[in-house]
Each structure stands twice: as C-alpha cells, then as structure tokens.
CSV table of C-alpha atoms in Angstrom, one decimal:
chain,number,residue,atom,x,y,z
A,148,MET,CA,91.7,-73.8,-140.6
A,149,GLU,CA,90.9,-70.2,-139.9
A,150,LEU,CA,88.7,-69.9,-143.4
A,151,PHE,CA,86.8,-73.6,-142.7
A,152,GLN,CA,85.7,-71.9,-139.0
A,153,LEU,CA,84.4,-68.9,-141.2
A,154,TYR,CA,82.5,-71.1,-143.8
A,155,ILE,CA,81.0,-73.3,-140.7
A,156,THR,CA,79.7,-69.8,-139.0
A,157,LEU,CA,78.7,-68.2,-142.3
A,158,PHE,CA,76.9,-71.3,-142.9
A,159,LEU,CA,75.1,-71.8,-139.1
A,160,VAL,CA,74.4,-68.1,-139.3
A,161,PHE,CA,72.5,-68.3,-142.7
A,162,PHE,CA,71.1,-71.5,-141.7
A,163,LYS,CA,69.4,-69.9,-138.6
A,164,ILE,CA,68.3,-66.7,-141.2
A,165,GLY,CA,66.4,-69.3,-143.3
A,166,LEU,CA,64.8,-71.2,-140.2
A,167,PHE,CA,63.5,-68.1,-138.5
A,168,GLY,CA,62.7,-66.1,-141.3
A,169,PHE,CA,59.5,-66.0,-141.4
A,170,GLY,CA,57.3,-63.9,-143.8
A,171,GLY,CA,60.1,-63.0,-145.9
A,172,GLY,CA,62.0,-60.2,-147.6
A,173,TYR,CA,61.4,-57.1,-145.5
A,174,ALA,CA,60.4,-58.8,-142.4
A,175,MET,CA,64.0,-61.0,-142.4
A,176,LEU,CA,66.0,-57.9,-142.6
A,177,PRO,CA,66.4,-57.0,-138.7
A,178,LEU,CA,67.3,-60.9,-138.2
A,179,ILE,CA,70.0,-60.6,-141.1
A,180,GLN,CA,71.2,-57.3,-139.6
A,181,HIS,CA,70.9,-58.7,-136.3
A,182,GLU,CA,73.3,-61.7,-137.1
A,183,VAL,CA,75.6,-59.9,-139.5
A,184,VAL,CA,76.3,-56.3,-138.3
A,185,ASN,CA,75.4,-56.5,-134.5
A,186,THR,CA,76.9,-60.7,-133.5
A,187,HIS,CA,79.8,-60.7,-136.2
A,188,ASN,CA,80.9,-57.5,-137.6
A,189,TRP,CA,81.2,-58.7,-140.9
A,190,ILE,CA,79.6,-55.8,-142.7
A,191,SER,CA,78.7,-51.9,-141.5
A,192,VAL,CA,75.0,-50.6,-140.9
A,193,SER,CA,75.5,-48.7,-144.3
A,194,ASP,CA,77.2,-51.2,-146.5
A,195,PHE,CA,74.2,-53.4,-145.1
A,196,THR,CA,71.5,-50.7,-146.5
A,197,ASP,CA,73.6,-50.7,-149.8
A,198,ILE,CA,73.2,-54.2,-150.4
A,199,VAL,CA,69.1,-53.7,-149.6
A,200,ALA,CA,69.2,-51.1,-152.4
A,201,ILE,CA,71.1,-53.2,-154.3
A,202,SER,CA,68.2,-55.9,-154.1
A,203,GLN,CA,65.8,-54.1,-154.7
A,204,THR,CA,67.3,-53.3,-158.0
A,205,THR,CA,68.3,-56.8,-159.4
A,206,PRO,CA,66.1,-59.9,-159.3
A,207,GLY,CA,65.4,-62.7,-156.8
A,208,PRO,CA,64.6,-62.3,-152.8
A,209,ILE,CA,66.1,-60.2,-150.6
A,210,ALA,CA,67.3,-63.3,-148.3
A,211,PHE,CA,69.2,-64.8,-151.2
A,212,ASN,CA,70.8,-61.7,-152.5
A,213,SER,CA,72.4,-60.6,-149.2
A,214,ALA,CA,73.6,-64.2,-148.2
A,215,THR,CA,75.4,-64.0,-151.8
A,216,TYR,CA,76.9,-60.7,-151.3
A,217,ILE,CA,77.7,-61.0,-147.6
A,218,GLY,CA,79.1,-64.7,-147.9
A,219,TYR,CA,81.6,-63.0,-150.3
A,220,THR,CA,82.2,-59.8,-148.5
A,221,ALA,CA,83.1,-61.3,-145.0
A,222,VAL,CA,85.3,-63.8,-146.5
A,223,THR,CA,87.4,-61.4,-149.0
A,224,ASN,CA,86.8,-58.5,-145.8
A,225,GLY,CA,88.6,-61.3,-143.6
A,226,GLY,CA,91.9,-61.4,-145.8
A,227,PHE,CA,90.9,-63.9,-148.0
A,228,GLY,CA,90.6,-64.0,-152.3
A,229,ASN,CA,88.5,-63.7,-154.8
A,230,VAL,CA,87.8,-67.6,-155.0
A,231,GLU,CA,87.3,-67.9,-151.1
A,232,GLY,CA,84.8,-65.5,-151.5
A,233,ILE,CA,82.9,-66.7,-154.0
A,234,ILE,CA,83.0,-70.1,-152.0
A,235,GLY,CA,81.6,-68.6,-149.5
A,236,SER,CA,78.5,-66.9,-150.9
A,237,ALA,CA,77.9,-70.3,-152.4
A,238,ILE,CA,78.0,-71.3,-148.7
A,239,CYS,CA,75.5,-68.6,-147.3
A,240,THR,CA,73.2,-68.9,-150.3
A,241,LEU,CA,72.8,-72.9,-150.0
A,242,ALA,CA,72.5,-72.3,-146.1
A,243,VAL,CA,69.6,-69.7,-146.3
A,244,SER,CA,68.1,-72.3,-148.2
A,245,ILE,CA,68.3,-75.6,-147.0
A,246,PRO,CA,65.7,-74.9,-144.3
A,247,SER,CA,63.0,-74.2,-146.8
A,248,LEU,CA,63.9,-77.3,-148.4
A,249,ILE,CA,63.5,-79.5,-145.9
A,250,LEU,CA,60.4,-77.8,-144.3
A,251,MET,CA,58.9,-77.8,-147.5
A,252,THR,CA,59.7,-81.7,-148.5
A,253,LEU,CA,58.1,-82.3,-144.3
A,254,VAL,CA,54.9,-80.5,-145.9
A,255,CYS,CA,54.8,-82.5,-149.0
A,256,LEU,CA,54.9,-85.5,-147.5
A,257,PHE,CA,52.1,-85.1,-144.5
A,258,PHE,CA,49.9,-82.9,-146.5
A,259,VAL,CA,47.5,-82.6,-144.5
A,260,LYS,CA,45.3,-79.5,-145.3
A,261,LEU,CA,47.7,-77.0,-143.4
A,262,LYS,CA,46.1,-74.3,-144.2
A,263,LYS,CA,42.9,-74.9,-142.2
A,264,ASN,CA,44.4,-77.0,-139.2
A,265,GLN,CA,43.6,-75.4,-136.5
A,266,TRP,CA,47.2,-75.2,-134.5
A,267,MET,CA,49.1,-73.9,-137.8
A,268,GLN,CA,46.2,-71.2,-137.7
A,269,ALA,CA,46.6,-70.4,-134.1
A,270,SER,CA,50.4,-70.3,-134.3
A,271,LEU,CA,50.2,-67.8,-137.3
A,272,SER,CA,47.7,-65.9,-135.5
A,273,VAL,CA,50.2,-63.8,-133.4
A,274,LEU,CA,52.7,-64.3,-136.2
A,275,LYS,CA,51.6,-62.5,-138.7
A,276,PRO,CA,50.6,-59.4,-136.3
A,277,ALA,CA,54.5,-59.6,-135.0
A,278,ILE,CA,55.7,-60.0,-138.6
A,279,ILE,CA,54.4,-56.1,-139.4
A,280,GLY,CA,56.8,-55.1,-136.1
A,281,LEU,CA,59.7,-57.1,-137.7
A,282,ILE,CA,58.9,-54.9,-140.7
A,283,ALA,CA,58.7,-51.7,-138.7
A,284,ALA,CA,61.9,-52.8,-136.8
A,285,ALA,CA,63.9,-52.9,-140.1
A,286,ALA,CA,63.0,-49.4,-141.1
A,287,LEU,CA,63.6,-48.1,-137.3
A,288,MET,CA,67.1,-50.1,-137.1
A,289,LEU,CA,67.9,-48.2,-140.6
A,290,MET,CA,67.2,-44.8,-139.6
A,291,ASN,CA,70.5,-44.0,-138.0
A,292,ASN,CA,73.6,-41.6,-138.6
A,293,TYR,CA,75.2,-43.8,-141.3
A,294,ASN,CA,72.1,-43.5,-143.7
A,295,PHE,CA,70.6,-40.2,-142.6
A,296,VAL,CA,73.4,-37.6,-142.9
A,297,ASP,CA,71.6,-34.6,-142.9
A,298,TYR,CA,68.1,-33.1,-143.4
A,299,LYS,CA,68.3,-33.6,-147.1
A,300,SER,CA,68.4,-37.5,-146.3
A,301,TRP,CA,65.3,-36.8,-144.4
A,302,ILE,CA,63.7,-34.9,-147.5
A,303,ILE,CA,64.2,-37.9,-149.9
A,304,PHE,CA,62.6,-40.2,-147.1
A,305,ALA,CA,59.8,-38.2,-147.4
A,306,VAL,CA,59.4,-38.2,-150.9
A,307,VAL,CA,59.8,-41.5,-151.3
A,308,LEU,CA,57.6,-42.6,-148.8
A,309,LEU,CA,54.9,-40.7,-150.0
A,310,ALA,CA,55.6,-41.8,-153.9
A,311,SER,CA,55.8,-45.8,-153.0
A,312,ILE,CA,52.8,-45.5,-150.9
A,313,LYS,CA,50.9,-44.4,-154.2
A,314,LYS,CA,53.0,-47.3,-155.9
A,315,THR,CA,55.5,-45.8,-157.9
A,316,ASP,CA,58.1,-48.3,-159.6
A,317,PRO,CA,60.6,-49.0,-156.6
A,318,ILE,CA,63.6,-49.4,-159.4
A,319,LEU,CA,62.6,-45.8,-160.5
A,320,LEU,CA,62.3,-44.5,-156.9
A,321,ILE,CA,65.7,-45.7,-156.2
A,322,ALA,CA,67.6,-44.5,-159.3
A,323,LEU,CA,65.9,-41.0,-159.1
A,324,SER,CA,67.2,-41.1,-155.5
A,325,GLY,CA,70.6,-41.9,-156.6
A,326,VAL,CA,70.5,-39.0,-159.1
A,327,ALA,CA,69.4,-36.5,-156.4
A,328,GLY,CA,72.4,-38.0,-154.2
A,329,LEU,CA,74.5,-36.9,-156.7
A,330,ILE,CA,73.2,-33.8,-157.3
A,331,ILE,CA,72.7,-32.6,-153.8
A,332,TYR,CA,76.3,-34.1,-152.0
A,333,ARG,CA,79.2,-32.4,-153.4
B,153,MET,CA,64.5,-86.0,-167.7
B,154,LYS,CA,62.6,-83.4,-169.6
B,155,GLU,CA,60.5,-82.4,-167.2
B,156,TYR,CA,63.3,-81.8,-164.9
B,157,TRP,CA,65.1,-79.9,-166.9
B,158,GLU,CA,62.0,-77.9,-167.6
B,159,LEU,CA,61.2,-77.6,-163.9
B,160,PHE,CA,64.6,-76.2,-163.7
B,161,LEU,CA,64.3,-73.6,-167.1
B,162,VAL,CA,60.8,-72.3,-166.1
B,163,PHE,CA,61.9,-70.9,-162.6
B,164,PHE,CA,65.1,-69.9,-163.4
B,165,LYS,CA,63.3,-67.9,-165.7
B,166,ILE,CA,61.0,-66.6,-162.8
B,167,GLY,CA,64.4,-65.9,-160.6
B,168,ALA,CA,65.8,-64.1,-163.3
B,169,PHE,CA,62.8,-61.7,-164.4
B,170,THR,CA,61.3,-60.6,-160.9
B,171,PHE,CA,62.8,-57.2,-159.4
B,172,GLY,CA,62.2,-56.9,-155.3
B,173,GLY,CA,61.8,-60.3,-155.1
B,174,GLY,CA,58.4,-61.9,-152.9
B,175,TYR,CA,55.1,-60.3,-154.0
B,176,ALA,CA,56.2,-59.2,-157.2
B,177,MET,CA,56.9,-62.7,-158.1
B,178,ILE,CA,53.4,-63.8,-157.6
B,179,PRO,CA,51.7,-62.9,-160.9
B,180,LEU,CA,54.7,-64.3,-162.4
B,181,ILE,CA,54.7,-67.7,-161.1
B,182,ARG,CA,51.0,-67.7,-161.8
B,183,ASN,CA,51.2,-66.8,-165.2
B,184,GLU,CA,53.8,-69.8,-165.7
B,185,VAL,CA,52.7,-72.5,-163.7
B,186,VAL,CA,48.9,-72.1,-163.9
B,187,ASN,CA,48.2,-70.2,-167.3
B,188,LYS,CA,50.7,-71.6,-169.3
B,189,ARG,CA,51.8,-74.9,-168.2
B,190,ASN,CA,49.1,-76.0,-166.0
B,191,TRP,CA,50.7,-77.6,-163.6
B,192,LEU,CA,48.5,-76.4,-160.6
B,193,LYS,CA,44.8,-75.3,-160.9
B,194,ASP,CA,44.3,-71.7,-159.5
B,195,GLU,CA,42.7,-73.1,-156.1
B,196,GLU,CA,45.6,-74.9,-155.6
B,197,PHE,CA,47.9,-71.9,-156.6
B,198,MET,CA,46.0,-70.1,-153.7
B,199,ASP,CA,46.5,-72.9,-151.0
B,200,THR,CA,50.5,-73.0,-152.4
B,201,LEU,CA,51.0,-69.4,-151.6
B,202,ALA,CA,49.2,-69.6,-148.2
B,203,ILE,CA,51.4,-72.7,-147.3
B,204,SER,CA,54.4,-70.8,-148.9
B,205,GLN,CA,53.9,-67.5,-146.5
B,206,SER,CA,53.2,-70.5,-143.4
B,207,ILE,CA,56.9,-71.4,-143.5
B,208,PRO,CA,60.2,-69.4,-143.2
B,209,GLY,CA,62.3,-68.4,-145.9
B,210,PRO,CA,61.5,-66.7,-149.0
B,211,MET,CA,57.5,-67.0,-150.6
B,212,ALA,CA,59.5,-67.3,-154.3
B,213,LEU,CA,61.8,-70.3,-153.1
B,214,ASN,CA,59.0,-71.7,-150.9
B,215,THR,CA,56.6,-71.7,-154.2
B,216,ALA,CA,59.2,-73.5,-156.5
B,217,LEU,CA,59.9,-76.0,-154.1
B,218,PHE,CA,56.7,-76.9,-153.5
B,219,VAL,CA,55.6,-76.7,-157.7
B,220,GLY,CA,58.7,-78.6,-158.0
B,221,ASN,CA,57.5,-81.1,-155.3
B,222,LYS,CA,54.5,-81.6,-156.8
B,223,ARG,CA,55.9,-82.6,-160.3
B,224,ARG,CA,58.5,-84.8,-159.5
B,225,GLY,CA,59.3,-85.4,-155.6
B,226,PHE,CA,62.2,-84.1,-154.1
B,227,LYS,CA,64.6,-84.3,-156.9
B,228,GLY,CA,62.0,-82.1,-158.6
B,229,SER,CA,62.3,-79.5,-156.0
B,230,LEU,CA,65.9,-79.5,-156.1
B,231,LEU,CA,66.1,-78.0,-159.6
B,232,SER,CA,63.1,-75.8,-159.2
B,233,GLY,CA,65.0,-74.7,-156.1
B,234,LEU,CA,68.5,-74.1,-157.9
B,235,GLY,CA,66.4,-72.5,-161.1
B,236,ILE,CA,65.1,-70.0,-158.9
B,237,ILE,CA,68.1,-69.4,-156.7
B,238,LEU,CA,71.0,-69.2,-159.6
B,239,PRO,CA,69.7,-65.9,-161.3
B,240,SER,CA,70.4,-64.1,-158.2
B,241,PHE,CA,73.2,-65.5,-157.2
B,242,ILE,CA,75.0,-64.8,-160.4
B,243,ALA,CA,73.8,-61.5,-160.2
B,244,ILE,CA,74.7,-60.6,-157.2
B,245,LEU,CA,78.1,-62.3,-156.9
B,246,LEU,CA,79.1,-60.1,-160.1
B,247,ILE,CA,77.9,-57.2,-157.8
B,248,ALA,CA,79.8,-57.6,-154.9
B,249,ILE,CA,83.2,-58.5,-156.8
B,250,VAL,CA,82.6,-55.2,-158.4
B,251,PHE,CA,81.1,-53.1,-156.2
B,252,THR,CA,83.9,-53.4,-153.4
B,253,GLN,CA,86.4,-52.1,-155.5
B,254,PHE,CA,84.4,-48.8,-156.6
B,255,LYS,CA,82.4,-48.6,-153.2
B,256,GLU,CA,85.3,-45.8,-151.7
B,257,ASN,CA,84.6,-43.6,-155.3
B,258,PRO,CA,83.4,-40.4,-154.4
B,259,VAL,CA,80.8,-40.2,-157.1
B,260,VAL,CA,79.0,-44.0,-155.9
B,261,GLU,CA,79.4,-42.9,-152.6
B,262,ARG,CA,77.5,-39.4,-153.8
B,263,ILE,CA,74.8,-41.7,-154.8
B,264,PHE,CA,74.3,-43.8,-151.8
B,265,LYS,CA,73.9,-41.1,-149.8
B,266,GLY,CA,70.8,-40.5,-151.9
B,267,ILE,CA,69.6,-43.9,-152.3
B,268,ARG,CA,70.1,-44.9,-148.6
B,269,PRO,CA,67.1,-42.9,-146.9
B,270,ALA,CA,64.9,-44.2,-150.3
B,271,VAL,CA,65.6,-47.5,-148.9
B,272,VAL,CA,64.4,-47.4,-145.6
B,273,ALA,CA,61.2,-45.3,-147.1
B,274,LEU,CA,60.6,-48.1,-149.2
B,275,ILE,CA,60.9,-50.8,-146.4
B,276,ALA,CA,58.5,-48.8,-144.4
B,277,SER,CA,55.7,-47.8,-147.0
B,278,PRO,CA,54.1,-51.4,-147.1
B,279,LEU,CA,53.3,-51.4,-143.2
B,280,LEU,CA,49.8,-49.6,-143.8
B,281,SER,CA,48.8,-51.9,-146.4
B,282,LEU,CA,50.1,-55.1,-144.5
B,283,GLY,CA,48.4,-53.6,-141.5
B,284,LYS,CA,45.5,-53.9,-143.1
B,285,SER,CA,45.4,-57.1,-144.6
B,286,ALA,CA,46.8,-58.6,-141.1
B,287,ARG,CA,43.5,-57.4,-139.5
B,288,ILE,CA,45.5,-54.8,-137.2
B,289,SER,CA,43.1,-53.3,-135.0
B,290,TRP,CA,42.8,-51.9,-131.4
B,291,LYS,CA,42.5,-55.2,-129.8
B,292,ASN,CA,46.2,-56.3,-131.3
B,293,ALA,CA,47.9,-53.3,-132.4
B,294,TRP,CA,50.0,-53.4,-129.3
B,295,ILE,CA,51.9,-56.8,-130.9
B,296,PRO,CA,53.3,-55.1,-134.2
B,297,VAL,CA,54.5,-52.2,-131.9
B,298,ALA,CA,56.1,-54.3,-129.0
B,299,VAL,CA,58.0,-56.4,-131.5
B,300,ALA,CA,59.0,-53.5,-133.1
B,301,LEU,CA,60.4,-51.8,-129.8
B,302,SER,CA,61.9,-54.6,-128.3
B,303,VAL,CA,63.9,-55.6,-131.7
B,304,TRP,CA,64.7,-52.2,-132.4
B,305,LEU,CA,65.5,-50.3,-129.0
B,306,LEU,CA,66.4,-53.9,-126.8
B,307,HIS,CA,67.9,-55.4,-128.9
B,308,VAL,CA,66.2,-58.4,-129.1
B,309,SER,CA,67.0,-60.9,-131.3
B,310,PRO,CA,64.2,-61.9,-133.7
B,311,VAL,CA,64.3,-65.5,-133.3
B,312,TYR,CA,63.4,-65.0,-129.6
B,313,ILE,CA,60.3,-63.1,-131.1
B,314,VAL,CA,59.0,-65.7,-133.3
B,315,LEU,CA,59.3,-68.4,-131.2
B,316,ALA,CA,57.6,-66.0,-128.8
B,317,ALA,CA,54.9,-65.3,-131.6
B,318,ILE,CA,54.4,-69.0,-132.1
B,319,SER,CA,54.2,-69.9,-128.6
B,320,LEU,CA,51.6,-67.1,-127.7
B,321,GLY,CA,49.2,-68.4,-130.5
B,322,ILE,CA,49.3,-72.2,-129.5
B,323,LEU,CA,48.6,-71.0,-125.8
B,324,HIS,CA,45.9,-68.7,-126.8
B,325,LEU,CA,43.9,-71.9,-128.4
B,326,PHE,CA,44.6,-73.8,-125.7
B,327,TYR,CA,43.3,-71.8,-123.0
B,328,VAL,CA,40.4,-71.3,-125.5
B,329,LYS,CA,39.9,-75.0,-125.7
B,330,GLN,CA,40.2,-75.4,-122.3
B,331,ARG,CA,37.8,-72.4,-121.3
B,332,ILE,CA,35.4,-74.5,-124.1
B,333,LYS,CA,35.6,-77.7,-122.1
B,334,ARG,CA,34.5,-76.3,-118.7
C-alpha cells in the first residue's frame, strides 16, 4: 500500500514536471529540484547535482535522465527492492513524457499555424525571458556548500565556465574536472 | 508496419547517440529526418522546432512525437516517442543501480567533488548566448532577474512562474489591442 502511494506521488510529480517544464533541459532543473529535493526529500542536493553530471555524459535529455534516476532511487531509498525501483523509474519516465504526448497530439490535430498565431506569440513573449531566469536560478540553487566545498571548487567553476563559453566539449570538461577532483582532494 | 518500425529505430538511434540532450540533438534529427529520409522539408523542420520549443517537455521528445504523428498519426508518435526515450532509460537505469552502490566509495566521492562545480558552470555558461537569442534588452532584463531571484531566494515554484509569464504575455497583448481600438 505504501509502495502504491509512492508510485502515485512519483507519477503526479513527474507529470507536473512534464507539464510545466517549458524551455526543456536546464530550464526544467529548478522545477525538478524544487519538487524532488525541497518538497519531497527523495534525494539530496549533491545527489541531484550528480544526476545532472551523469546526464551530461550519457545520451538523452536531462528531464528523462533525472526521471529515470530519481524513480529508482526514491523507491529503493524508501526501503524497497530492485524490481520495485525499476518499476518506479519506468513510471517516472512515462509520467514526464505523457504531457508532451497529449499536447503534441492536440497540436497536430489543430494545426493552425501556431508559430504565427498572435496569442501564441504573446504568451511566449514573457515566457522566453522568464526561461532564461529559470536557467540562472538552476545555477544559483546549485551554488551551495554541498557542491562548493572550498576555494578549489570555485577555481574549477571559473575554469570550466570560461572553457565552456569558448565551446569546449562538455563531456571532456566533466572528465577533466573529475580527474582534477581525484588529484586535489586527498 | 515497416514504417512504424522505422520510426522507432530512427528515433532510438537519435536517442542513443546524442549526449547532453536538447540543442545537441537538432543536427542529428535534421540529418535523419530531412536529409536522409525526406520525411519533412527543411522549412517544415524549422516549424517543428518552433512548435517543440513552444510546448512543455524536452525538445527532443516533442520533435520525435511531432514527426511520428505527421507520418503515422497517434500510433506513429507513440513509437517515435518510445524510440527516443528507451536508450536513455536503459543507460540511466543501469547507472542508477550501479552508482548507488559505489557512491560511498572515497575515490568516487573525490571525482564527484571535482565534477559538481563544473556542472554548475556548464549550466551557467549558455546564459549569455541565450540572452542574446531571446533579445534581452534593458527594457525586459527585469524578467529573468526577477524570475531567478524569486525562485532562488524566495523558493517560488517554477510552476507559478510559468503560469504568471503566460498570463502576463497574454494580458499585455490584450492591453495593446484595447489601446489600438480607442
């Protein structure tokens, strides 16, 4: 019964994330963090950061990756086994995708040139700059004592930020900072 | 039947070979869908992207669903959607199962101590170029600043931010129209 309730909550939370996750990718991070870290305490902030790191180095969009990962971890952290965890991760992954499926089906049914529709344009006119604010919030929310343990963390941050603005491959940057961590944190 | 399978396979491949998601996937999807298979014309593809960005959810999923629906209706979108979801689902599930056992390992912990600030930098780095493409100026710069501060410091749920932003945009157009009438 307890497991069933957890499944329902996971489904509802990830459905909500799929429904309000405009802008995709990083813009969805504050919403995911707000729900799974702050509201439901399924995982810690540093776990959440690790998921983002893993998402960067594995295929697929961040929203799926975190749904799959959190579905499994939330269930196994709740004291349930592997199989229950896998079911949990399938539930979250489907839940985060269903809003897109419904909306896309509607869009394809009523294919009025949405792009040129003035009301559509109007609703996006404030949403687009707001999405940039959401991405900034994603970065700010992760700048905490768990992820930045000392001044060396800030050096890594500054170097990676510059290299990434210069279009260095993110996977390479993550690998290099992993090596850096291994060397400097003894 | 054959085309359902093809839809599934094409998007499975795209899902399996794009790292980092989002914008990194666009050239690959375009190559498969426009250049190789002629499922969409280039102009249609641009419209697809615009629509995918205008509705919630990951852009790669939205694009896959749109192409699937265009080719073979609702069932087509189910298969293209499953195709793009499955590779990352399998990969992350394996990682989740393995990683939860190695997380406490001191070597893994050292590696992730180095990686965590790098991830924050990767999230922050596209802000400048995104600001340019969203035409942020002195007039509307208050929007991202207000959003970032209220989510970060006041813990406002992004759900309310999205709802408020959509309402504000529509109200603004409504106001402009009223003024033109008079």
